[in-house]
């Protein structure tokens, strides 16, 4: 005949008169800046979806997927926009301040596109 603890599975430790399960969170990959922005949006604006993902144990996977997708999209957009506007290494060598201004503009537009099409939807 099995004891109650063998039937429940897992490991337990005793504290006083009580046996408590040994609980630990699974190891997950760190969530980047895009995933953190998505988490904040879900938590403040889409609470039911946030709770469903959290309680279903799928929140971190969702955030990591969004972060990975957004990061790839960001680099691709920056590259495409810089090519369209003629921002080159030659410009960087000739006029660094102009190159920095134009690249900052490109990065800001790429971030805005990602926020509106991926993070805040």
CSV table of C-alpha atoms in Angstrom, one decimal:
chain,number,residue,atom,x,y,z
A,1,UNK,CA,0.0,0.0,0.0
A,2,UNK,CA,1.4,3.4,-1.0
A,3,UNK,CA,1.6,6.3,1.4
A,4,UNK,CA,-0.2,9.6,0.6
A,5,UNK,CA,3.1,11.2,-0.4
A,6,UNK,CA,4.0,8.5,-2.8
A,7,UNK,CA,0.6,8.9,-4.5
A,8,UNK,CA,0.9,12.7,-4.8
A,9,UNK,CA,4.5,12.5,-6.2
A,10,UNK,CA,7.2,15.0,-5.8
A,11,UNK,CA,9.3,15.6,-2.7
A,12,UNK,CA,8.2,17.1,0.7
A,13,UNK,CA,9.9,18.5,3.8
A,14,UNK,CA,8.5,18.6,7.3
A,15,UNK,CA,7.9,21.9,9.1
A,16,UNK,CA,6.5,21.2,12.6
A,17,UNK,CA,3.5,18.9,12.2
A,18,UNK,CA,3.1,19.7,8.5
A,19,UNK,CA,4.6,18.2,5.4
A,20,UNK,CA,5.1,20.9,2.7
A,21,UNK,CA,5.9,20.2,-1.0
A,22,UNK,CA,9.3,21.3,-2.2
A,23,UNK,CA,8.4,23.8,-4.9
A,24,UNK,CA,10.7,25.5,-7.3
A,25,UNK,CA,10.2,27.6,-10.4
A,26,UNK,CA,11.5,26.2,-13.7
A,27,UNK,CA,14.6,27.7,-15.2
A,28,UNK,CA,13.7,30.0,-18.1
A,29,UNK,CA,15.7,32.2,-20.4
A,30,UNK,CA,15.9,35.9,-19.5
A,31,UNK,CA,13.2,38.2,-21.0
A,32,UNK,CA,14.7,41.1,-22.9
A,33,UNK,CA,13.5,44.7,-23.2
A,34,UNK,CA,10.8,43.9,-25.8
A,35,UNK,CA,9.4,41.1,-23.7
A,36,UNK,CA,9.4,43.4,-20.6
A,37,UNK,CA,7.5,46.0,-22.5
A,38,UNK,CA,5.0,43.4,-23.7
A,39,UNK,CA,4.6,42.1,-20.0
A,40,UNK,CA,3.9,45.7,-18.8
A,41,UNK,CA,1.3,46.2,-21.6
A,42,UNK,CA,-0.5,42.9,-20.9
A,43,UNK,CA,-0.4,43.6,-17.1
A,44,UNK,CA,-1.8,47.1,-17.4
A,45,UNK,CA,-4.0,47.0,-20.5
A,46,UNK,CA,-4.9,43.4,-21.2
A,47,UNK,CA,-5.3,41.9,-17.7
A,48,UNK,CA,-7.5,38.9,-18.6
A,49,UNK,CA,-4.9,37.7,-21.3
A,50,UNK,CA,-2.1,38.4,-18.9
A,51,UNK,CA,-3.8,36.3,-16.2
A,52,UNK,CA,-4.6,33.5,-18.6
A,53,UNK,CA,-1.0,33.3,-19.8
A,54,UNK,CA,0.4,33.5,-16.2
A,55,UNK,CA,-2.0,30.9,-14.8
A,56,UNK,CA,-1.5,28.6,-17.8
A,57,UNK,CA,2.3,28.7,-17.3
A,58,UNK,CA,2.8,30.2,-20.7
A,59,UNK,CA,3.6,33.8,-19.9
A,60,UNK,CA,7.4,33.5,-20.0
A,61,UNK,CA,7.3,31.5,-23.2
A,62,UNK,CA,5.1,34.1,-24.8
A,63,UNK,CA,7.4,37.0,-23.6
A,64,UNK,CA,10.5,35.3,-24.9
A,65,UNK,CA,8.9,34.6,-28.3
A,66,UNK,CA,7.8,38.2,-28.6
A,67,UNK,CA,11.2,39.5,-27.5
A,68,UNK,CA,13.0,37.3,-30.0
A,69,UNK,CA,10.6,38.3,-32.9
A,70,UNK,CA,10.8,42.0,-32.0
A,71,UNK,CA,14.6,41.9,-31.8
A,72,UNK,CA,15.0,40.3,-35.2
A,73,UNK,CA,12.4,42.7,-36.7
A,74,UNK,CA,14.2,45.7,-35.2
A,75,UNK,CA,17.5,44.9,-36.8
A,76,UNK,CA,15.9,44.1,-40.1
A,77,UNK,CA,13.9,47.4,-40.1
A,78,UNK,CA,17.0,49.5,-39.1
A,79,UNK,CA,19.0,47.9,-41.9
A,80,UNK,CA,16.2,48.5,-44.5
A,81,UNK,CA,15.4,52.0,-43.4
A,82,UNK,CA,19.1,53.0,-43.4
A,83,UNK,CA,19.6,51.6,-46.9
A,84,UNK,CA,16.5,53.4,-48.2
A,85,UNK,CA,17.7,56.7,-46.8
A,86,UNK,CA,21.3,56.3,-48.1
A,87,UNK,CA,22.9,56.1,-44.6
A,88,UNK,CA,26.3,54.5,-45.4
A,89,UNK,CA,29.6,53.9,-43.8
A,90,UNK,CA,31.0,56.6,-46.1
A,91,UNK,CA,28.6,59.1,-44.5
A,92,UNK,CA,29.7,57.9,-41.1
A,93,UNK,CA,33.4,58.6,-42.0
A,94,UNK,CA,32.7,62.0,-43.5
A,95,UNK,CA,30.1,63.5,-41.1
A,96,UNK,CA,29.6,61.5,-37.9
A,97,UNK,CA,27.1,63.9,-36.4
A,98,UNK,CA,24.8,63.7,-39.4
A,99,UNK,CA,25.1,59.9,-39.5
A,100,UNK,CA,24.2,59.7,-35.7
A,101,UNK,CA,21.2,61.9,-36.2
A,102,UNK,CA,19.9,59.9,-39.1
A,103,UNK,CA,20.6,56.6,-37.4
A,104,UNK,CA,18.8,57.7,-34.3
A,105,UNK,CA,15.8,58.8,-36.4
A,106,UNK,CA,15.8,55.4,-38.1
A,107,UNK,CA,16.0,53.5,-34.8
A,108,UNK,CA,13.2,55.6,-33.3
A,109,UNK,CA,10.9,54.8,-36.3
A,110,UNK,CA,11.8,51.1,-36.1
A,111,UNK,CA,10.9,51.1,-32.4
A,112,UNK,CA,7.6,52.8,-33.1
A,113,UNK,CA,6.7,50.3,-35.8
A,114,UNK,CA,7.5,47.4,-33.5
A,115,UNK,CA,5.6,48.9,-30.6
A,116,UNK,CA,2.5,49.5,-32.7
A,117,UNK,CA,2.6,46.2,-34.7
A,118,UNK,CA,3.9,43.7,-32.1
A,119,UNK,CA,4.1,44.9,-28.5
A,120,UNK,CA,0.8,46.8,-28.1
A,121,UNK,CA,-1.6,44.5,-29.9
